[in-house]
Coordinates of C-alpha atoms in Angstrom, one line a residue:
X19 CA 119.5 94.6 110.6
X20 CA 117.4 91.4 110.0
X21 CA 115.0 90.3 112.7
X22 CA 117.3 87.5 113.9
X23 CA 119.9 90.0 114.9
X24 CA 117.6 91.8 117.3
X25 CA 118.2 89.0 119.7
X26 CA 116.4 88.4 123.0
X27 CA 116.5 90.0 126.4
X28 CA 117.1 88.7 129.9
X29 CA 114.0 90.6 131.0
X30 CA 110.7 88.9 131.2
X31 CA 109.5 88.1 127.7
X32 CA 106.7 90.6 127.0
X33 CA 104.7 88.0 125.0
X34 CA 104.5 84.3 124.2
X35 CA 103.5 82.8 120.9
X36 CA 99.8 83.3 121.5
X37 CA 99.0 86.5 123.3
X38 CA 99.9 89.7 125.1
X39 CA 100.3 90.6 128.8
X40 CA 97.5 92.5 130.5
X41 CA 97.4 96.0 129.2
X42 CA 95.9 98.8 131.3
X43 CA 97.9 101.9 130.4
X44 CA 98.7 103.1 126.9
X45 CA 100.8 106.1 125.8
X46 CA 100.5 107.6 122.3
X47 CA 103.2 109.7 120.8
X48 CA 101.7 112.3 118.6
X49 CA 98.2 113.8 118.2
X50 CA 97.8 114.0 114.4
X51 CA 95.2 112.0 112.6
X52 CA 97.0 108.7 113.4
X53 CA 97.4 109.4 117.1
X54 CA 93.8 110.7 117.4
X55 CA 92.2 107.8 115.7
X56 CA 94.3 105.4 117.8
X57 CA 93.2 107.2 121.0
X58 CA 89.5 107.1 119.9
X59 CA 89.8 103.4 119.3
X60 CA 91.2 102.8 122.8
X61 CA 88.5 104.8 124.4
X62 CA 85.9 102.8 122.5
X63 CA 87.1 99.6 124.1
X64 CA 86.2 101.0 127.6
X65 CA 88.6 98.7 129.5
X66 CA 91.8 100.6 129.8
X67 CA 92.7 102.4 133.1
X68 CA 94.5 105.2 131.3
X69 CA 95.4 106.3 127.8
X70 CA 97.2 109.6 127.0
X71 CA 98.5 111.2 123.9
X72 CA 101.7 113.3 124.1
X73 CA 101.9 116.1 121.5
X74 CA 105.0 118.3 121.4
X75 CA 103.3 121.1 119.6
X76 CA 100.7 123.5 121.0
X77 CA 97.7 122.1 119.1
X78 CA 96.5 118.8 117.5
X79 CA 96.6 118.0 113.8
X80 CA 100.1 116.8 113.1
X81 CA 101.4 117.9 109.7
X82 CA 98.0 119.4 108.9
X83 CA 98.3 122.0 111.7
X84 CA 100.2 125.0 110.3
X85 CA 100.4 127.8 112.8
X86 CA 100.1 131.0 110.6
X87 CA 102.1 133.2 113.1
X88 CA 105.0 130.7 113.3
X89 CA 104.9 130.2 109.5
X90 CA 105.2 134.0 109.0
X91 CA 108.1 134.1 111.4
X92 CA 109.8 131.3 109.5
X93 CA 109.4 133.2 106.3
X94 CA 110.7 136.4 107.8
X95 CA 113.6 134.6 109.4
X96 CA 114.5 133.0 106.1
X97 CA 114.4 136.3 104.3
X98 CA 117.0 137.5 106.8
X99 CA 119.3 134.5 107.1
X100 CA 118.5 132.4 104.0
X101 CA 118.5 129.3 106.2
X102 CA 115.9 126.9 107.3
X103 CA 115.6 126.1 111.0
X104 CA 114.1 123.0 112.7
X105 CA 112.9 123.0 115.4
X106 CA 112.1 126.7 115.0
X107 CA 112.9 129.0 118.0
X108 CA 111.0 132.2 118.5
X109 CA 111.3 134.8 121.3
X110 CA 108.8 137.2 122.7
X111 CA 109.0 139.8 125.5
X112 CA 108.3 138.5 129.1
X113 CA 108.3 140.0 132.5
X114 CA 112.0 138.9 133.1
X115 CA 113.3 139.5 129.6
X116 CA 113.0 137.5 126.3
X117 CA 111.2 134.1 126.5
X118 CA 112.3 131.5 124.0
X119 CA 109.7 129.1 122.6
X120 CA 110.5 126.0 120.7
X121 CA 108.3 125.0 117.8
X122 CA 108.2 121.9 115.4
X123 CA 106.6 123.5 112.4
X124 CA 104.5 121.5 110.0
X125 CA 105.9 120.9 106.5
X126 CA 102.6 122.2 105.2
X127 CA 102.5 125.4 103.2
X128 CA 100.3 128.2 101.9
X129 CA 97.8 127.0 99.2
X130 CA 98.4 123.3 100.1
X131 CA 95.6 121.0 98.8
X132 CA 95.0 117.4 99.5
X133 CA 95.7 114.7 96.9
X134 CA 92.9 112.4 97.8
X135 CA 89.1 113.2 97.6
X136 CA 87.5 113.9 101.0
X137 CA 85.4 110.7 101.0
X138 CA 88.4 108.5 100.3
X139 CA 90.4 109.7 103.3
X140 CA 87.5 110.2 105.8
X141 CA 87.3 108.0 108.9
X142 CA 84.6 105.3 108.5
X143 CA 82.6 106.6 111.5
X144 CA 82.9 110.3 110.8
X145 CA 81.9 111.4 107.3
X146 CA 83.4 114.4 105.7
X147 CA 80.9 117.2 104.8
X148 CA 79.8 117.1 101.2
X149 CA 81.6 119.7 99.0
X150 CA 79.9 122.9 98.4
X151 CA 80.4 125.8 95.9
X152 CA 83.9 127.2 95.7
X153 CA 84.1 129.3 98.9
X154 CA 86.5 126.5 100.0
X155 CA 85.6 127.3 103.6
X156 CA 86.3 124.9 106.4
X157 CA 82.8 123.7 107.1
X158 CA 81.9 121.5 110.1
X159 CA 81.7 117.7 109.4
X160 CA 78.4 116.0 109.8
X161 CA 77.4 114.8 113.2
X162 CA 76.7 111.2 114.0
X163 CA 75.3 109.3 117.0
X164 CA 78.5 108.1 118.8
X165 CA 79.9 108.0 122.3
X166 CA 83.2 107.1 123.8
X167 CA 82.4 106.8 127.5
X168 CA 83.5 104.1 129.9
X169 CA 81.0 101.4 128.8
X170 CA 83.0 99.7 126.1
X171 CA 80.5 97.1 125.0
X172 CA 77.6 99.6 124.9
X173 CA 79.7 102.1 122.8
X174 CA 80.9 99.4 120.4
X175 CA 77.3 98.3 119.7
X176 CA 76.2 101.9 119.2
X177 CA 78.8 102.6 116.5
X178 CA 78.8 99.1 115.0
X179 CA 80.2 99.3 111.5
X180 CA 80.2 95.7 110.5
X181 CA 77.9 96.4 107.6
X182 CA 80.1 99.3 106.5
X183 CA 78.4 102.7 107.0
X184 CA 81.1 104.6 105.1
X185 CA 80.1 107.8 103.3
X186 CA 79.4 107.2 99.6
X187 CA 82.2 108.2 97.2
X188 CA 80.7 111.4 95.8
X189 CA 82.3 111.8 92.4
X190 CA 79.2 113.4 90.8
X191 CA 80.2 116.8 92.1
X192 CA 82.9 116.9 89.4
X193 CA 80.1 118.0 87.0
X194 CA 79.9 121.3 88.9
X195 CA 82.7 123.7 87.9
X196 CA 82.4 125.5 91.3
X197 CA 82.9 122.4 93.5
X198 CA 86.2 121.1 94.6
X199 CA 86.3 117.5 96.0
X200 CA 89.9 117.7 97.2
X201 CA 90.2 119.4 100.6
X202 CA 92.2 122.4 101.3
X203 CA 94.6 122.6 104.3
X204 CA 92.0 124.6 106.3
X205 CA 89.3 122.1 105.5
X206 CA 91.4 119.2 106.6
X207 CA 92.5 120.6 109.9
X208 CA 88.9 121.6 110.6
X209 CA 87.9 118.0 109.9
X210 CA 90.5 116.7 112.3
X211 CA 89.6 119.1 115.1
X212 CA 85.9 118.3 114.7
X213 CA 86.7 114.6 114.9
X214 CA 88.7 115.1 118.1
X215 CA 86.0 117.4 119.6
X216 CA 83.1 115.0 118.7
X217 CA 84.7 112.0 120.3
X218 CA 85.9 114.1 123.3
X219 CA 89.6 113.3 122.8
X220 CA 91.1 116.6 123.7
X221 CA 91.0 116.2 127.5
X222 CA 93.3 113.2 127.1
X223 CA 96.0 115.0 125.0
X224 CA 99.0 116.6 126.7
X225 CA 100.1 119.5 124.5
X226 CA 103.6 121.1 124.6
X227 CA 104.8 117.7 125.7
X228 CA 107.9 116.4 123.9
X229 CA 108.6 112.7 124.2
X230 CA 112.4 112.5 124.6
X231 CA 112.9 108.8 125.6
X232 CA 111.0 105.5 125.1
X233 CA 112.6 102.4 126.5
X234 CA 111.4 98.9 127.2
X235 CA 112.8 98.1 130.6
X236 CA 112.5 96.2 133.9
X237 CA 111.7 98.5 136.8
X238 CA 113.3 98.1 140.3
X239 CA 110.1 96.5 141.6
X240 CA 110.1 93.9 138.9
X241 CA 107.5 95.5 136.6
X242 CA 108.4 95.2 132.9
X243 CA 107.1 97.9 130.5
X244 CA 107.8 101.0 128.6
X245 CA 109.6 103.9 130.4
X246 CA 108.5 107.1 128.8
X247 CA 110.2 110.4 129.5
X248 CA 108.4 113.6 128.5
X249 CA 109.7 117.2 128.5
X250 CA 106.9 119.6 129.1
X251 CA 107.1 123.3 128.2
X252 CA 104.5 125.3 130.0
X253 CA 104.3 129.0 128.9
X254 CA 106.5 131.2 131.1
X255 CA 108.2 128.2 132.9
X256 CA 111.4 126.2 132.4
X257 CA 111.0 122.8 130.7
X258 CA 110.3 119.9 133.1
X259 CA 111.1 116.3 132.4
X260 CA 108.6 113.7 133.7
X261 CA 109.0 109.9 133.7
X262 CA 106.0 107.6 133.5
X263 CA 105.5 103.8 132.9
X264 CA 103.1 102.3 130.4
X265 CA 102.1 98.8 129.4
X266 CA 102.0 99.7 125.7
X267 CA 103.2 102.6 123.5
X268 CA 101.8 103.6 120.1
X269 CA 104.1 105.7 117.9
X270 CA 102.1 108.1 115.7
X271 CA 104.3 111.2 115.0
X272 CA 107.7 112.6 113.9
X273 CA 107.6 111.2 110.3
X274 CA 108.9 114.5 108.9
X275 CA 111.8 115.0 111.4
X276 CA 114.5 113.3 109.4
X277 CA 115.3 114.8 105.9
X278 CA 116.2 112.7 102.9
X279 CA 119.2 114.3 101.4
X280 CA 120.3 113.0 98.0
X281 CA 123.8 111.7 97.5
X282 CA 124.9 114.2 94.8
X283 CA 128.5 115.2 94.3
X284 CA 129.1 118.8 95.4
X285 CA 125.8 119.2 97.2
X286 CA 127.3 119.4 100.7
X287 CA 129.8 122.0 99.6
X288 CA 127.1 124.5 98.5
X289 CA 126.3 127.4 100.9
X290 CA 123.7 126.4 103.4
X291 CA 121.6 129.4 102.6
X292 CA 121.3 128.4 99.0
X293 CA 120.0 124.9 99.6
X294 CA 116.5 124.6 101.1
X295 CA 114.6 121.4 101.8
X296 CA 110.8 121.5 101.1
X297 CA 110.1 121.1 104.8
X298 CA 111.1 124.8 105.1
X299 CA 108.9 126.0 102.2
X300 CA 106.0 128.2 103.3
X301 CA 105.3 130.7 100.6
X302 CA 106.6 131.4 97.0
X303 CA 107.4 134.9 97.9
X304 CA 110.8 133.7 99.2
X305 CA 111.8 133.0 95.6
X306 CA 110.7 136.3 93.9
X307 CA 113.1 137.0 91.1
X308 CA 115.3 133.9 91.9
X309 CA 116.3 131.2 89.5
X310 CA 115.3 127.8 90.9
X311 CA 116.6 124.3 90.5
X312 CA 114.2 121.8 92.2
X313 CA 115.0 118.2 92.9
X314 CA 112.3 115.6 93.1
X315 CA 109.0 114.7 91.4
X316 CA 106.7 114.2 94.3
X317 CA 103.9 116.3 95.8
X318 CA 106.0 119.1 97.4
X319 CA 108.3 119.6 94.4
X320 CA 105.4 119.8 92.0
X321 CA 103.5 122.3 94.2
X322 CA 106.6 124.5 94.9
X323 CA 107.4 124.8 91.2
X324 CA 103.8 125.5 90.3
X325 CA 103.4 128.1 93.0
X326 CA 106.8 129.8 92.4
X327 CA 106.5 130.1 88.6
X328 CA 104.6 133.4 88.6
X329 CA 107.2 135.0 90.9
X330 CA 110.5 133.3 90.3
X331 CA 112.9 133.9 87.4
X332 CA 111.8 131.4 84.7
X333 CA 112.2 128.8 83.5
X334 CA 112.3 126.8 86.7
X335 CA 114.2 123.5 86.2
X336 CA 113.1 120.3 88.0
X337 CA 115.4 117.3 88.1
X338 CA 113.5 114.0 88.0
X339 CA 114.3 110.3 87.9
X340 CA 111.0 109.1 86.5
X341 CA 107.8 110.4 84.9
X342 CA 105.4 112.1 87.2
X343 CA 103.1 109.7 89.1
X344 CA 101.0 112.6 90.5
X345 CA 98.6 115.2 89.2
X346 CA 100.6 118.0 87.5
X347 CA 99.4 120.6 85.0
X348 CA 101.7 121.3 82.1
X349 CA 103.5 124.6 82.5
X350 CA 106.0 126.0 80.0
X351 CA 107.7 127.9 82.8
X352 CA 108.7 124.6 84.4
X353 CA 111.2 122.4 82.5
X354 CA 111.8 118.8 83.6
X355 CA 115.4 117.5 83.2
X356 CA 117.2 114.3 84.1
X357 CA 119.1 113.3 87.2
X358 CA 122.0 115.5 88.4
X359 CA 125.6 114.2 88.3
X360 CA 127.2 117.1 90.3
X361 CA 126.5 120.5 91.7
X362 CA 129.1 123.3 92.0
X363 CA 129.7 127.0 92.8
X364 CA 130.2 128.8 89.5
X365 CA 133.8 130.0 89.1
X366 CA 132.6 133.3 87.5
X367 CA 130.1 134.1 90.3
X368 CA 130.5 132.7 93.8
X369 CA 126.8 133.4 94.5
X370 CA 125.5 131.3 91.7
X371 CA 125.2 127.5 91.4
X372 CA 125.8 125.3 88.4
X373 CA 124.6 121.7 87.7
X374 CA 126.0 119.0 85.5
X375 CA 123.3 116.4 84.5
X376 CA 124.1 112.7 84.1
X377 CA 123.5 113.2 80.3
X378 CA 126.2 115.8 80.2
X379 CA 124.0 118.8 80.0
X380 CA 125.2 121.9 81.9
X381 CA 122.7 124.3 83.7
X382 CA 124.0 127.4 85.4
X383 CA 123.2 130.6 87.3
X384 CA 120.8 129.2 89.9
X385 CA 120.2 131.2 93.0
X386 CA 118.7 128.3 95.1
X387 CA 118.4 124.6 95.1
X388 CA 115.2 123.2 96.5
X389 CA 115.2 119.6 97.8
X390 CA 111.7 118.1 97.3
X391 CA 113.3 114.7 98.2
X392 CA 111.1 113.6 101.1
X393 CA 112.0 112.1 104.5
X394 CA 113.6 109.1 106.1
X395 CA 112.7 107.1 109.2
X396 CA 114.4 108.1 112.4
X397 CA 113.3 108.0 116.1
X398 CA 116.3 108.9 118.2
X399 CA 114.3 108.7 121.4
X400 CA 113.0 105.1 120.7
X401 CA 115.2 102.1 121.5
X402 CA 114.4 98.4 121.2
X403 CA 115.9 95.7 123.5
X404 CA 118.6 93.8 121.7
X405 CA 120.6 91.3 123.8
X406 CA 121.1 89.6 127.1
X407 CA 123.2 92.5 128.3
X408 CA 120.0 94.6 128.1
X409 CA 121.5 97.0 125.6
X410 CA 119.1 98.4 123.1
X411 CA 119.3 99.4 119.5
X412 CA 117.6 102.1 117.3
X413 CA 114.3 101.3 115.6
X414 CA 115.9 102.1 112.2
X415 CA 119.1 101.2 110.4
X416 CA 121.9 103.8 109.9
X417 CA 120.6 104.8 106.5
X418 CA 117.1 105.3 108.0
X419 CA 115.5 103.6 105.0
X420 CA 112.8 101.9 107.0
X421 CA 111.6 100.7 110.5
X422 CA 113.1 97.4 111.6
X423 CA 111.3 94.4 112.9
X424 CA 107.7 95.2 112.1
X425 CA 104.8 92.8 111.5
X426 CA 102.5 94.1 108.7
X427 CA 104.2 97.6 109.0
X428 CA 102.4 98.6 112.2
X429 CA 103.2 96.2 115.0
X430 CA 106.6 95.4 116.4
X431 CA 107.1 91.6 115.8
X432 CA 109.0 90.8 119.0
X433 CA 107.6 93.5 121.2
X434 CA 104.0 93.8 120.1
X435 CA 103.2 96.2 123.0
X436 CA 104.8 98.7 120.6
X437 CA 102.5 99.8 117.8
X438 CA 103.2 102.2 115.0
X439 CA 100.5 104.0 113.1
X440 CA 100.7 106.0 109.8
X441 CA 104.4 105.3 109.0
X442 CA 103.7 103.4 105.8
X443 CA 103.3 105.3 102.5
X444 CA 100.0 105.1 100.7
X445 CA 97.1 107.1 99.4
X446 CA 94.3 106.9 101.9
X447 CA 96.3 107.7 105.1
X448 CA 93.4 108.6 107.5
X449 CA 91.3 105.5 106.7
X450 CA 94.2 103.1 106.8
X451 CA 95.4 104.6 110.1
X452 CA 92.0 104.0 111.5
X453 CA 92.0 100.4 110.4
X454 CA 95.4 99.9 112.1
X455 CA 94.1 101.6 115.3
X456 CA 91.0 99.4 115.4
X457 CA 93.2 96.3 115.3
X458 CA 95.6 97.6 117.9
X459 CA 92.7 98.4 120.3
X460 CA 91.2 95.0 120.0
X461 CA 94.6 93.3 120.5
X462 CA 95.4 95.4 123.6
X463 CA 92.0 94.9 125.1
X464 CA 92.2 91.1 124.6
X465 CA 89.5 90.8 122.0
X466 CA 91.9 89.6 119.3
X467 CA 94.8 87.2 119.6
X468 CA 98.2 87.7 118.1
X469 CA 99.6 85.5 115.4
X470 CA 102.5 83.4 116.6
X471 CA 105.9 84.9 117.3
X472 CA 107.4 82.9 114.4
X473 CA 104.7 84.2 112.0
X474 CA 105.2 87.8 113.1
X475 CA 109.0 87.7 112.7
X476 CA 108.8 85.9 109.4
X477 CA 106.6 88.7 107.9
X478 CA 109.5 91.1 107.5
X479 CA 111.4 88.6 105.4
X480 CA 108.4 88.1 103.2
X481 CA 108.1 91.8 102.6
X482 CA 111.8 92.0 101.7
X483 CA 111.4 89.1 99.3
X484 CA 108.5 90.9 97.6
X485 CA 109.7 94.5 97.2
X486 CA 113.3 94.5 98.4
X487 CA 115.0 96.2 101.4
X488 CA 115.3 99.9 100.4
X489 CA 113.8 103.3 101.3
X490 CA 110.5 102.2 99.5
X491 CA 110.0 99.3 101.9
X492 CA 106.9 100.8 103.5
X493 CA 105.3 102.0 100.3
X494 CA 102.2 99.8 100.4
X495 CA 101.1 100.2 96.7
X496 CA 104.4 98.5 95.7
X497 CA 103.1 95.2 97.2
X498 CA 101.1 94.3 94.1
X499 CA 101.6 90.6 94.6
X500 CA 99.8 90.9 97.9
X501 CA 97.1 93.1 96.5
X502 CA 98.6 96.6 97.3
X503 CA 96.8 99.2 99.4
X504 CA 93.2 97.8 98.9
X505 CA 94.2 94.3 100.1
X506 CA 96.1 95.8 103.1
X507 CA 93.2 98.0 104.2
X508 CA 90.7 95.2 103.7
X509 CA 92.9 92.7 105.6
X510 CA 93.0 95.1 108.6
X511 CA 89.3 95.6 108.5
X512 CA 88.5 91.9 108.4
X513 CA 90.9 91.2 111.2
X514 CA 89.2 93.8 113.4
X515 CA 85.7 92.4 112.4
X516 CA 86.7 89.0 113.6
X517 CA 86.7 90.2 117.2
X518 CA 83.5 89.6 119.2
X519 CA 81.3 92.5 120.5
X520 CA 81.5 94.8 117.5
X521 CA 83.0 98.3 117.3
X522 CA 84.1 100.6 114.5
X523 CA 86.4 99.3 111.8
X524 CA 88.3 100.6 108.8
X525 CA 86.5 101.3 105.5
X526 CA 85.3 98.7 103.2
X527 CA 87.5 98.4 100.1
X528 CA 84.8 97.6 97.6
X529 CA 85.3 97.7 93.8
X530 CA 84.2 101.4 93.6
X531 CA 86.8 102.5 96.2
X532 CA 89.5 100.4 94.5
X533 CA 88.6 101.9 91.1
X534 CA 88.8 105.5 92.3
X535 CA 92.1 105.1 94.0
X536 CA 94.0 103.2 91.3
X537 CA 92.3 104.3 88.1
X538 CA 91.0 107.8 88.5
X539 CA 92.9 109.6 91.3
X540 CA 95.4 111.4 89.1
X541 CA 92.7 112.3 86.6
X542 CA 90.4 113.7 89.3
X543 CA 93.1 115.8 90.8
X544 CA 94.3 117.1 87.4
X545 CA 90.7 118.2 86.7
X546 CA 90.5 120.1 90.0
X547 CA 93.9 121.7 89.4
X548 CA 92.6 122.9 86.0
X549 CA 89.5 124.4 87.6
X550 CA 91.5 126.0 90.3
X551 CA 94.1 127.6 88.0
X552 CA 93.9 131.3 88.2
X553 CA 91.6 131.1 91.2
X554 CA 93.0 131.8 94.6
X555 CA 93.1 128.6 96.8
X556 CA 92.3 129.3 100.4
X557 CA 95.6 128.5 102.2
X558 CA 96.6 128.6 105.8
X559 CA 97.5 132.3 106.1

């Protein structure tokens, strides 16, 4: 749906061509890195009456938080049923019988390692600890002199980052065979939790709080804002739904809720227990002795095949559409083949799967098909005003290929009191999320002015003209005419810096940072994989 079809609403227009209404209360959906850095930026402004993050899980961290007990239960359940489950429901004894708990497991998995060096993804105002010899333990990040109390101007001056105090990119550690510069899952979640603790964010996060509805509406008393309904799940109590109203909402979670399922003839007819999306992968032990056909050539598919090779029946076949863009060590036990034309149950054995490739090659006797095919955009609880009848529409089209109506991928063009952080696809997710958050905080506090409505709406069309209107719309490195990820991050930083009174901003995209990201990132990760081969990587459980 193009922007023009979003229409207008008979409610009070939330914005004119130059600015925003007075914003005092902000709700944040999600408490992963994006939600936390947004919250920290709002606290730093020191002018909002209330800001609160709602996290449906029982701890912060987003996709980096892998609960080892729930992960083990998932693996055990899969061994019994051969079916993935999301959300995952567990039961435990209680005083009045069995108590059911609802969990939204992370797509993370045992042995997961980051694909970007620590220094490249660190927030500009919270350096990552320097890598040490290969214990791979989750050490505490370095402390810095920062504060997020109520005195906004004072705090902004104390952590002024206009001259770029980013941690240096420490690539010299590659000379040490015992040093890993790419963080493990445990190191990453430790960094996130240390960031939250240092800036005192936890008291403002509601855990076990699932956002079930977000609507821009006019209240009976004439107030126009965002109605947010939250279902809370206190331990030992029935779920309770609470409605509250907010001047602005920032979306920062749920990116891995909607699976991308390839359109392959015969796939839907395969037994459910023999088709597993990478979101449900936790450990290679599930594939011991099994013959695997993996689809996809991204991070998860590469890792699953590499981790499963010592246990699975080999060779493992991986169906790909293009050469690998990511770090991947050659392995004679993993064979890359072309795209699949159709899948089928073998006539000679109803428990085995066959595949016909587009080049006519036939592969047979597979026990399981693994879909490392990623995710799509879908927010069933979020609706955007559409017409004079006050009906609303989803934020994504039916095929879920992208988010509709955004300015610069992080701000709704027509309803800019709706921000979206960390939904674009790029390398340096943490630092770009921070850059987006710093801009949003300055906009909502009144220290920055919005571009005109016409300019905001026109931006979506310019993006379509540059890269097309498909499921790769939000992949920032595709926007090479516009400078790609470095130009995007630097533009956000400079916009934030244009506000008076200082404050933290995103990282400086200097030549060194650009060179590491675009010239050396695959080389660096491949080198670390080589070093780590044969050495146990400290996973989540």
